[in-house]
Coordinates of C-alpha atoms in Angstrom, one line a residue:
Chain A
M23 CA 78.5 34.2 14.7
R24 CA 75.7 36.0 12.8
N25 CA 72.6 37.2 14.5
V26 CA 69.5 35.1 14.0
G27 CA 65.9 36.2 14.4
I28 CA 62.5 34.5 14.4
I29 CA 60.5 36.4 11.7
G30 CA 57.4 34.2 11.4
I31 CA 55.2 31.8 13.3
G32 CA 52.4 29.5 12.3
Y33 CA 50.1 27.1 14.3
T34 CA 47.4 24.6 13.4
P35 CA 44.0 26.3 14.0
V36 CA 43.6 24.2 17.1
F37 CA 45.5 21.9 19.5
V38 CA 43.0 19.2 20.6
S39 CA 42.9 15.5 21.6
K40 CA 41.9 14.1 18.3
R41 CA 42.1 15.6 14.8
K42 CA 40.2 13.0 12.9
D43 CA 39.5 15.4 9.9
V44 CA 43.1 15.5 8.7
N45 CA 46.0 13.0 8.5
I46 CA 49.5 13.8 9.8
A47 CA 50.8 15.5 6.6
E48 CA 47.6 17.5 6.1
M49 CA 47.7 18.7 9.7
I50 CA 51.3 19.8 9.4
S51 CA 50.5 21.7 6.2
E52 CA 47.9 23.8 8.1
A53 CA 50.7 25.2 10.3
V54 CA 53.0 25.7 7.2
E55 CA 50.2 27.6 5.4
D56 CA 49.5 29.7 8.5
C57 CA 53.1 30.7 8.8
F58 CA 53.3 31.6 5.1
A59 CA 50.1 33.6 5.4
N60 CA 51.3 35.5 8.5
T61 CA 54.6 36.4 6.9
G62 CA 53.7 36.9 3.2
L63 CA 56.5 34.5 2.4
G64 CA 56.4 31.4 0.3
P65 CA 58.5 28.2 -0.4
D66 CA 60.9 30.1 -2.7
D67 CA 62.0 32.2 0.3
I68 CA 63.1 29.2 2.3
D69 CA 66.7 27.9 2.0
A70 CA 66.5 24.8 4.3
M71 CA 64.2 22.9 6.6
V72 CA 64.4 21.5 10.1
F73 CA 61.7 18.9 11.0
G74 CA 60.9 17.5 14.5
N75 CA 58.7 15.1 16.3
M76 CA 59.0 12.3 18.9
H77 CA 60.4 9.0 17.6
T78 CA 57.8 6.1 17.6
F79 CA 54.9 8.1 19.1
E80 CA 52.8 7.7 15.9
G81 CA 54.6 4.5 14.8
V82 CA 55.5 6.1 11.5
N83 CA 59.0 6.3 10.0
M84 CA 60.6 9.3 8.3
P85 CA 57.6 11.6 8.4
H86 CA 60.0 14.4 7.3
L87 CA 60.4 12.7 4.0
W88 CA 56.9 11.5 3.2
A89 CA 55.4 14.8 4.2
A90 CA 57.7 16.6 1.8
D91 CA 54.9 17.9 -0.5
Y92 CA 53.0 19.2 2.6
I93 CA 55.9 21.1 4.1
A94 CA 57.1 22.5 0.7
S95 CA 60.5 21.0 1.1
L96 CA 61.1 19.6 -2.4
G97 CA 64.6 20.4 -3.6
K98 CA 65.7 21.7 -0.2
P99 CA 68.0 20.4 2.5
V100 CA 66.0 18.7 5.3
M101 CA 67.2 17.6 8.7
R102 CA 65.0 15.7 11.2
I103 CA 65.6 16.3 14.9
A104 CA 64.3 14.0 17.7
T105 CA 65.7 14.7 21.2
G106 CA 62.6 13.6 23.2
G107 CA 60.5 16.2 24.9
T108 CA 63.0 18.9 23.9
T109 CA 62.7 18.1 20.2
G110 CA 60.9 21.4 19.2
M111 CA 63.6 23.5 20.8
S112 CA 66.4 21.4 19.5
A113 CA 64.9 22.0 16.1
I114 CA 65.0 25.8 16.7
H115 CA 68.6 25.4 17.8
A116 CA 69.5 23.5 14.6
A117 CA 68.0 26.3 12.5
Y118 CA 70.0 28.7 14.5
Y119 CA 73.2 26.8 13.8
H120 CA 72.3 26.7 10.1
I121 CA 72.0 30.5 9.9
A122 CA 74.5 31.7 12.6
S123 CA 77.2 29.7 10.8
G124 CA 76.5 31.4 7.5
L125 CA 75.5 28.2 5.7
H126 CA 71.9 29.4 5.1
D127 CA 70.0 32.7 5.4
V128 CA 66.4 31.6 5.9
V129 CA 65.4 28.3 7.6
M130 CA 61.9 27.0 8.3
V131 CA 61.3 24.8 11.4
V132 CA 58.4 22.4 11.3
C133 CA 57.4 20.4 14.3
F134 CA 54.3 18.3 15.1
E135 CA 52.7 15.5 17.1
K136 CA 49.5 13.7 16.4
Q137 CA 49.3 11.6 19.5
S138 CA 45.8 10.4 18.7
E139 CA 47.3 8.2 15.9
G140 CA 49.8 6.4 18.2
D141 CA 50.4 5.1 21.7
S142 CA 52.7 7.4 23.7
Q143 CA 53.1 4.9 26.5
V144 CA 54.4 2.3 24.0
G145 CA 56.8 5.0 22.7
L146 CA 58.0 5.8 26.2
M147 CA 58.3 2.1 27.0
G148 CA 60.9 1.8 24.2
I149 CA 63.2 4.0 26.3
V150 CA 63.6 1.4 29.0
T151 CA 63.2 -1.8 27.1
P152 CA 66.7 -3.2 27.7
E153 CA 66.4 -2.4 31.4
I154 CA 63.0 -3.9 31.8
M155 CA 64.1 -7.0 29.9
A156 CA 66.9 -7.7 32.3
M157 CA 64.8 -6.8 35.4
L158 CA 62.1 -9.2 34.3
Q159 CA 64.6 -12.0 34.0
A160 CA 65.9 -11.1 37.5
G161 CA 62.5 -11.4 39.0
I162 CA 61.0 -7.9 39.1
D163 CA 57.3 -7.9 39.9
I164 CA 55.9 -5.6 37.2
S165 CA 52.7 -5.2 39.1
G166 CA 54.7 -3.1 41.6
S167 CA 53.3 -4.8 44.7
S168 CA 56.6 -6.4 45.9
G169 CA 60.2 -6.8 45.1
M170 CA 62.9 -4.3 44.3
G171 CA 62.2 -2.0 41.4
A172 CA 58.5 -1.7 41.9
L173 CA 57.2 0.4 39.0
A174 CA 55.2 3.5 39.4
G175 CA 53.8 3.4 35.9
G176 CA 54.3 5.7 32.9
S177 CA 55.7 9.2 33.0
A178 CA 53.1 10.3 35.6
G179 CA 54.5 7.6 37.9
A180 CA 58.1 8.4 37.3
I181 CA 57.5 12.1 37.7
S182 CA 55.7 11.7 41.0
F183 CA 59.1 10.8 42.6
Q184 CA 60.4 14.1 41.3
A185 CA 57.4 16.1 42.5
S186 CA 57.6 14.5 46.0
S187 CA 61.3 15.2 46.3
Y188 CA 60.8 18.8 45.2
L189 CA 58.0 19.4 47.8
A190 CA 60.1 17.9 50.6
R191 CA 63.1 20.0 49.8
S192 CA 61.5 23.3 48.8
G193 CA 59.0 23.8 51.5
A194 CA 56.2 24.0 48.9
G195 CA 53.0 22.0 49.5
I196 CA 50.6 20.1 47.2
E197 CA 48.3 23.1 47.4
H198 CA 51.0 25.1 45.5
I199 CA 50.9 22.6 42.7
D200 CA 47.1 23.0 42.7
G201 CA 47.5 26.8 42.5
M202 CA 50.1 26.6 39.7
A203 CA 48.0 24.3 37.6
A204 CA 44.9 26.6 38.1
L205 CA 46.9 29.7 37.0
E206 CA 48.0 28.0 33.8
R207 CA 44.5 26.7 33.0
R208 CA 43.3 30.2 33.4
N209 CA 46.1 31.5 31.1
A210 CA 45.2 28.8 28.6
A211 CA 41.6 30.1 28.4
K212 CA 43.1 33.3 26.9
N213 CA 45.1 31.4 24.3
P214 CA 43.2 30.2 21.1
Y215 CA 46.0 27.5 20.5
A216 CA 45.7 26.0 24.0
H217 CA 44.1 22.6 24.6
L218 CA 42.9 22.4 28.3
K219 CA 41.3 25.7 29.2
D220 CA 39.4 26.7 32.3
A221 CA 38.9 30.4 32.9
N222 CA 37.4 29.7 36.3
A223 CA 40.1 27.3 37.6
T224 CA 41.1 27.8 41.2
A225 CA 43.5 25.9 43.5
E226 CA 40.4 24.5 45.2
S227 CA 38.9 23.2 41.9
V228 CA 42.2 21.5 41.0
A229 CA 42.4 20.0 44.5
R230 CA 39.1 18.3 43.9
T231 CA 40.6 16.2 41.0
A232 CA 41.7 12.7 41.9
L233 CA 45.2 11.8 43.1
I234 CA 46.8 9.7 40.4
S235 CA 50.2 9.1 42.1
Y236 CA 50.9 11.2 45.1
P237 CA 51.5 14.2 44.9
I238 CA 50.3 14.3 41.3
R239 CA 46.6 14.9 40.7
F240 CA 44.7 14.5 37.5
G241 CA 44.5 18.3 37.4
H242 CA 48.3 18.7 37.5
I243 CA 48.9 16.6 34.3
C244 CA 49.3 17.6 30.7
P245 CA 46.9 16.3 28.0
T246 CA 48.0 14.4 24.9
S247 CA 47.4 16.8 22.0
D248 CA 47.4 16.9 18.2
G249 CA 48.9 19.9 16.6
A250 CA 51.8 21.4 14.6
T251 CA 54.0 24.6 14.9
V252 CA 56.1 26.3 12.2
A253 CA 58.6 29.1 12.5
I254 CA 60.8 30.9 10.0
L255 CA 64.2 32.1 11.2
A256 CA 66.4 34.5 9.3
S257 CA 69.8 36.2 9.3
E258 CA 69.8 39.9 10.3
E259 CA 70.2 41.0 6.7
K260 CA 67.4 38.8 5.4
A261 CA 65.1 39.7 8.4
A262 CA 65.4 43.4 7.4
E263 CA 64.5 42.5 3.9
L264 CA 61.6 40.1 4.6
A265 CA 60.0 41.1 7.9
D266 CA 58.7 44.0 9.9
G267 CA 60.0 42.7 13.1
A268 CA 61.8 39.8 14.7
A269 CA 62.5 38.2 18.0
W270 CA 66.3 37.8 18.3
I271 CA 68.1 34.8 19.7
H272 CA 70.6 36.1 22.2
G273 CA 71.7 32.9 23.9
L274 CA 71.1 29.2 23.8
A275 CA 72.4 26.1 25.4
N276 CA 71.6 22.5 26.1
C277 CA 72.8 20.0 28.6
A278 CA 72.4 16.3 29.6
S279 CA 73.3 14.5 32.7
D280 CA 73.0 11.2 34.5
A281 CA 69.5 9.6 34.0
S282 CA 67.4 9.9 37.1
A283 CA 64.8 7.5 35.7
G284 CA 65.0 4.4 33.4
N285 CA 68.5 3.5 34.7
I286 CA 67.3 1.0 37.4
L287 CA 69.7 -1.7 36.1
E288 CA 72.9 0.2 37.1
G289 CA 71.7 2.2 40.0
V290 CA 70.0 5.6 40.0
I291 CA 72.3 8.0 41.8
T292 CA 70.6 11.3 41.0
D293 CA 67.7 13.1 42.7
P294 CA 65.1 13.5 40.0
A295 CA 64.4 17.0 41.4
E296 CA 68.1 18.0 41.2
Q297 CA 68.0 18.9 37.5
M298 CA 71.7 20.0 37.3
P299 CA 71.5 20.2 33.5
C300 CA 68.9 23.0 33.8
Q301 CA 71.2 24.9 36.1
L302 CA 74.2 24.4 33.8
A303 CA 72.4 25.2 30.6
A304 CA 70.7 28.3 32.0
K305 CA 74.1 29.6 33.2
Q306 CA 75.7 29.1 29.9
A307 CA 72.7 30.6 27.9
F308 CA 72.7 33.7 30.2
E309 CA 76.5 34.1 29.7
R310 CA 76.1 33.9 25.9
A311 CA 73.2 36.4 26.1
G312 CA 75.2 38.8 28.3
I313 CA 72.6 38.5 31.1
K314 CA 74.0 39.0 34.6
D315 CA 70.9 38.9 36.7
P316 CA 68.0 37.0 35.1
K317 CA 65.7 38.0 38.0
K318 CA 65.9 41.6 36.8
E319 CA 66.6 41.3 33.1
I320 CA 64.1 38.6 32.0
D321 CA 60.6 39.9 31.5
C322 CA 58.7 36.7 31.0
V323 CA 59.3 32.9 31.0
E324 CA 57.9 29.9 29.2
I325 CA 58.7 26.6 31.0
Y326 CA 58.4 23.1 29.8
N327 CA 56.1 21.6 32.4
G328 CA 54.4 18.3 31.6
F329 CA 53.3 18.4 35.2
A330 CA 52.4 21.6 37.2
H331 CA 55.1 21.2 40.0
Q332 CA 57.7 21.7 37.3
T333 CA 56.9 25.3 36.7
L334 CA 57.8 26.1 40.3
M335 CA 60.8 23.7 40.4
F336 CA 62.3 25.0 37.1
L337 CA 61.8 28.7 38.0
E338 CA 64.3 27.9 40.9
K339 CA 66.7 25.8 38.7
L340 CA 66.7 28.5 36.0
G341 CA 67.7 31.2 38.6
M342 CA 64.5 33.2 38.2
C343 CA 64.2 33.1 42.0
E344 CA 65.9 31.5 45.0
V345 CA 65.6 27.9 45.9
G346 CA 62.4 27.4 47.9
E347 CA 61.0 30.8 46.8
A348 CA 58.9 29.9 43.7
H349 CA 55.8 29.0 45.7
K350 CA 56.1 32.3 47.6
L351 CA 56.1 34.2 44.3
L352 CA 53.0 32.2 43.3
D353 CA 51.2 33.1 46.6
A354 CA 52.1 36.7 46.0
G355 CA 50.5 36.7 42.5
E356 CA 53.9 37.5 40.8
L357 CA 53.6 34.6 38.4
E358 CA 50.3 35.8 37.0
I359 CA 49.9 37.2 33.4
N360 CA 49.9 40.7 35.0
G361 CA 52.6 39.9 37.6
R362 CA 56.2 40.8 38.0
C363 CA 57.5 37.5 36.7
P364 CA 54.8 36.2 34.3
V365 CA 55.3 32.5 33.6
N366 CA 53.6 30.4 31.0
A367 CA 51.2 33.1 29.8
S368 CA 50.3 30.6 27.1
G369 CA 49.1 28.0 29.6
G370 CA 52.3 26.0 29.3
V371 CA 52.8 22.4 28.4
V372 CA 50.5 21.3 31.2
S373 CA 47.7 22.8 29.2
T374 CA 48.8 21.8 25.6
N375 CA 51.1 19.0 24.7
A376 CA 51.6 17.9 21.1
I377 CA 55.0 16.8 22.2
G378 CA 57.1 17.5 19.1
T379 CA 55.8 21.1 19.3
S380 CA 55.9 21.5 23.1
A381 CA 59.5 22.8 23.5
M382 CA 59.2 24.8 20.3
N383 CA 56.1 26.5 21.5
R384 CA 58.0 27.8 24.5
V385 CA 60.2 29.7 22.0
T386 CA 57.4 30.8 19.7
E387 CA 55.3 32.0 22.6
C388 CA 58.3 34.0 24.0
A389 CA 58.7 35.4 20.4
L390 CA 55.0 36.4 20.3
Q391 CA 55.4 38.2 23.7
I392 CA 58.4 40.1 22.4
L393 CA 56.6 41.0 19.1
G394 CA 53.5 42.1 21.1
Q395 CA 51.4 39.6 19.1
A396 CA 50.2 37.2 21.8
G397 CA 46.7 38.7 21.7
E398 CA 44.6 38.1 24.8
H399 CA 47.4 36.3 26.6
Q400 CA 50.0 39.1 26.0
V401 CA 51.6 39.8 29.4
E402 CA 50.9 43.2 30.9
K403 CA 54.5 44.4 31.3
D404 CA 56.8 45.4 28.4
V405 CA 58.8 42.4 27.2
H406 CA 62.4 43.1 26.1
K407 CA 63.9 39.7 27.0
A408 CA 62.2 36.4 27.4
L409 CA 63.4 33.0 28.6
S410 CA 62.3 29.6 27.2
H411 CA 63.0 26.2 28.6
G412 CA 62.7 22.7 27.2
W413 CA 62.9 19.4 29.2
G414 CA 62.8 15.7 28.5
G415 CA 65.1 12.8 27.7
L416 CA 65.3 10.4 30.6
M417 CA 64.3 13.3 32.9
Q418 CA 67.8 14.7 32.5
Y419 CA 68.0 16.8 29.3
V420 CA 67.4 20.5 29.1
T421 CA 67.4 23.1 26.3
I422 CA 67.4 26.9 26.9
T423 CA 66.8 29.8 24.5
V424 CA 67.0 33.5 25.4
L425 CA 65.1 35.9 23.1
A426 CA 65.3 39.7 22.9
D427 CA 63.6 42.5 21.0
K428 CA 66.8 43.8 19.4
P429 CA 69.7 42.0 17.6
R430 CA 72.6 41.1 19.8
K431 CA 75.5 43.6 19.7
G432 CA 79.0 42.1 19.5
Chain B
M6 CA 31.3 3.8 17.3
E7 CA 35.1 3.3 17.8
E8 CA 36.4 -0.1 16.9
T9 CA 39.3 -1.6 18.7
R10 CA 41.1 -4.8 17.6
I11 CA 43.0 -6.8 20.2
V12 CA 45.9 -8.8 19.0
N13 CA 47.3 -11.4 21.4
A14 CA 51.0 -11.9 21.3
T15 CA 53.8 -13.2 23.5
W16 CA 57.3 -11.9 24.0
D17 CA 59.9 -14.4 25.4
V18 CA 62.2 -12.1 27.3
S19 CA 64.4 -15.1 28.4
T20 CA 65.9 -15.3 24.9
F21 CA 67.7 -11.9 25.4
K22 CA 71.1 -12.2 27.0
Y23 CA 72.5 -8.7 27.3
R24 CA 76.1 -8.5 28.5
I25 CA 75.1 -5.9 31.0
E26 CA 73.0 -8.2 33.1
G27 CA 75.9 -10.6 33.7
Q28 CA 77.7 -7.9 35.7
G29 CA 76.5 -5.9 38.6
L30 CA 73.0 -7.2 38.6
T31 CA 74.1 -10.8 38.7
R32 CA 76.5 -10.1 41.5
M33 CA 73.8 -8.3 43.5
L34 CA 71.3 -11.2 42.9
S35 CA 73.8 -13.8 44.2
G36 CA 74.3 -11.7 47.4
M37 CA 70.5 -11.4 47.9
R38 CA 70.3 -15.2 48.4
D39 CA 72.3 -14.6 51.6
A40 CA 70.2 -11.5 52.5
K41 CA 73.1 -9.2 51.5
L42 CA 73.1 -6.2 49.2
I43 CA 76.3 -6.1 47.1
G44 CA 77.1 -2.9 45.2
I45 CA 80.1 -1.6 43.3
K46 CA 82.3 1.3 44.5
C47 CA 84.2 3.7 42.4
S48 CA 87.9 3.7 43.5
K49 CA 88.2 7.4 42.5
C50 CA 85.1 9.3 43.7
G51 CA 83.8 6.7 46.1
T52 CA 80.3 6.5 44.6
V53 CA 78.6 3.2 45.4
Y54 CA 76.2 1.9 42.8
L55 CA 73.4 -0.6 43.4
P56 CA 72.9 -2.7 41.3
G57 CA 76.6 -2.3 40.7
S58 CA 77.7 -0.6 37.6
F59 CA 81.1 -1.6 36.2
Y60 CA 81.7 1.9 34.9
C61 CA 81.6 5.1 37.0
R62 CA 79.3 7.6 35.3
K63 CA 81.0 10.5 37.1
C64 CA 84.6 9.6 36.6
H65 CA 84.4 7.8 33.3
I66 CA 86.6 4.9 34.5
E67 CA 86.0 1.2 34.9
I68 CA 85.3 0.1 38.4
D69 CA 85.1 -3.4 40.1
E70 CA 85.3 -3.1 43.9
A71 CA 82.4 -5.1 45.3
I72 CA 81.1 -3.8 48.6
E73 CA 78.3 -4.8 50.9
V74 CA 75.9 -2.0 51.7
G75 CA 73.4 -1.9 54.6
D76 CA 69.9 -3.1 54.2
H77 CA 68.6 -0.2 56.3
G78 CA 68.2 3.2 54.7
E79 CA 66.4 6.5 54.3
V80 CA 63.4 7.4 52.2
M81 CA 64.6 10.0 49.7
T82 CA 61.3 10.5 47.9
Y83 CA 58.1 8.5 47.6
T84 CA 54.8 8.2 45.8
V85 CA 51.5 6.7 46.7
G86 CA 49.8 4.8 43.9
Y87 CA 46.0 4.4 43.7
A88 CA 45.7 2.2 40.6
D89 CA 47.6 -0.9 39.3
V90 CA 49.6 -0.9 36.0
R91 CA 46.4 -1.6 34.0
G92 CA 44.7 1.4 35.6
N93 CA 42.3 -0.6 37.8
P94 CA 41.8 1.0 41.3
L95 CA 43.7 -0.7 44.1
E96 CA 41.9 -1.8 47.2
E97 CA 44.6 -0.2 49.4
P98 CA 46.8 2.7 48.2
R99 CA 50.4 1.5 47.6
V100 CA 53.4 3.4 49.0
S101 CA 56.5 3.2 46.7
P102 CA 59.6 4.9 48.1
M103 CA 63.0 5.4 46.6
V104 CA 65.4 4.4 49.4
K105 CA 69.1 5.2 49.8
F106 CA 70.7 2.4 51.7
D107 CA 73.4 3.1 54.3
G108 CA 76.8 3.2 52.7
C109 CA 75.3 3.4 49.2
D110 CA 74.5 6.3 46.8
A111 CA 71.8 4.7 44.7
W112 CA 68.1 5.5 45.1
V113 CA 66.4 2.1 45.0
M114 CA 62.7 1.7 44.2
G115 CA 60.5 -0.7 46.0
A116 CA 57.2 -1.1 47.9
L117 CA 56.8 0.1 51.6
E118 CA 54.5 -1.9 53.9
G119 CA 53.4 -1.4 57.5
V120 CA 52.8 2.3 57.4
K121 CA 49.8 4.4 56.3
P122 CA 50.4 6.7 53.3
E123 CA 49.8 9.8 55.4
D124 CA 52.5 8.8 57.9
V125 CA 55.2 8.4 55.2
H126 CA 57.7 11.2 54.9
V127 CA 61.0 12.0 53.2
G128 CA 63.8 11.2 55.6
M129 CA 62.1 8.3 57.4
R130 CA 64.2 5.3 58.2
V131 CA 63.2 1.9 56.7
K132 CA 64.7 -1.6 56.3
V133 CA 64.4 -4.5 53.9
A134 CA 61.9 -7.3 54.7
W135 CA 63.7 -10.3 53.3
A136 CA 61.9 -13.3 52.0
E137 CA 62.4 -16.4 54.2
E138 CA 63.2 -18.6 51.3
R139 CA 65.5 -16.8 49.0
T140 CA 66.4 -17.8 45.5
G141 CA 68.7 -15.1 44.2
S142 CA 65.9 -13.0 42.6
L143 CA 64.8 -9.4 43.0
Q144 CA 61.8 -11.0 44.8
D145 CA 64.1 -11.9 47.7
M146 CA 63.7 -8.3 48.9
Q147 CA 60.0 -8.5 49.4
Y148 CA 59.4 -4.8 50.4
F149 CA 60.6 -2.2 52.9
I150 CA 59.2 -1.8 56.4
P151 CA 59.8 1.0 58.9
E152 CA 63.0 0.6 60.9

C-alpha cells in the first residue's frame, strides 16, 4: 500500500456552545477556508472528499450534499461517514483507504457538529428505541425508581457504570478523575480551539463540582460544542509536491465488540470498562506501524474521552502503561504537557466536543504535535510518533491511528 | 429572549410487535410471575443470557436451553443518581447497580434499596425483592436489597 500523509489542517476559528452567527454550511466553510489558507491549496488540488458527522444530531439529512458549495465538492466524489463518536477518525481512515489503494492522490476530510441546532439526547435515544419500546411494553419503570432495567439517564448515566467499574478494578479513586479533568482543562487553556478552558483548574476545584451520577461529577463531563475540522491527506509523491511537511500514517485499525450498553433486551454480558476492542485495535495498529513497545516508542497520545476517567482507563487499554498504573502516572506528573507521556495536550474531548470532529481532532492534534505546529500546547519533548484513539458506538467501538514524522519504510 | 415552543404528542408503544420480544423476554416475564429468573444458556460456550437471547453473540449459533438462574447475585458496578430523568433533584440519592445473578453471565440493571450510597461497593451480595402480587411484568422484581 502507498504511504499517506496529512499535509494540511483547518479549524473553525472557535469551538463554542452556540454559533448563532453562522448556519451549518457557513460554519463548515470556515474550516475549509482555513485549511486552504494554511496550505496554499485550493479546490482544484482536491481529488475526492470524505464528509462526517453524527446521524440525527442536528435533525438534518444529507448535509454532505446540501453543503456541497460550501465544501467545494462540486464535480468530485463525496462519501459520508457516520460511525458514532468515532466518525471523525473513520473519515480519516476512509481518506487513507482512498489514497493508499492508489484510487486518488489528494483527499479532503470535512467533519463537523453543530450541536446547538439539534438535540443530542434525542439522537442518542434513537440508538436504543427498539429496546426501550419492548421494555416499556414489558413494564419497565422509566423513572428508574423500581423494576428491572432502571435507567441511569443519557450518556452520563450509562458511562457512570463504566467509570465505577474502572475505579473498583484499577485501584484509582474519584480524586484521580478530578485530577485528570483538571489537567485537561489546564491544557485546554493553552489551545485556541478548545471550548472549556481553566488555566487554574486543580483536582480540588473539580472536586467542588456537583456529583451528577456517581462517580461522575459535572467537572468530569465534556461540553456540547459547535465546530468543524478539515484535513487534507496526500500520497507521498503529491505530499512532496504540495507541502513542506507531513504527518505520516504508519498504522490504523478499528474494532467493534458486544455492546455493553443499549442491549438490555438480550442481556448485557460485557463489563463496560473491559473495552476489548481498544486492546485488539491498538495491538493491530501497532503491528502495522512496526511498534513493538508503545510505552517507549510513542511520544504523545490523544485519547477520546467524553468523560475524564476514560483518559486513565484507555491509557491502560492502549498499552501505554500497565493495568492499574495510569493514576500513578497522573500522580507522578508524567501525563502533563511537559511530562514523559503527555496525553491530551489539546485538552481532549472532555474540553471540546463537536462530536463529528472529536475523533478527527485526536488525529489532527497528533499531526500538529509531529509537525511542531501546536503552538502554546506543543508538548515539551520531541514528537516522532503519536497515538490517536477514537471511541463510541454502543460504548464498544474503537478506532486507532498511529502517526509518525517520516514516511513508513516497506 | 429565547423562544421555546412545546408540542404535545403521544406515542403508542403497544402498537409495535417486534419478533425479538416474543422470545427470551417473554420467557423471562412468565417465569417472574413465579418469582423465578429464566435465562437462556449457550450449548457451546455455556454463557447464560438474561433476558435470554436466542442467539449466542460469542459463538454465532442459535441457542434455546432455558435455565433458571439464582435471584441472588453480586454488584459488578453501580452508580448513584441525584436527579430524576427530567433533571429534577431527588429527595434521596438513588443507588442503581448492575448485578450478576448466580449462575448467569448477564449484568442486570435495577434499583438497590436498604443501603446508604456510601456503603455500597462492587462485589457486595444482593438479592431480588419480589413483589407480593406478581403479574409477569418487569415490575415483579421491585428492586435489589442486601443479601
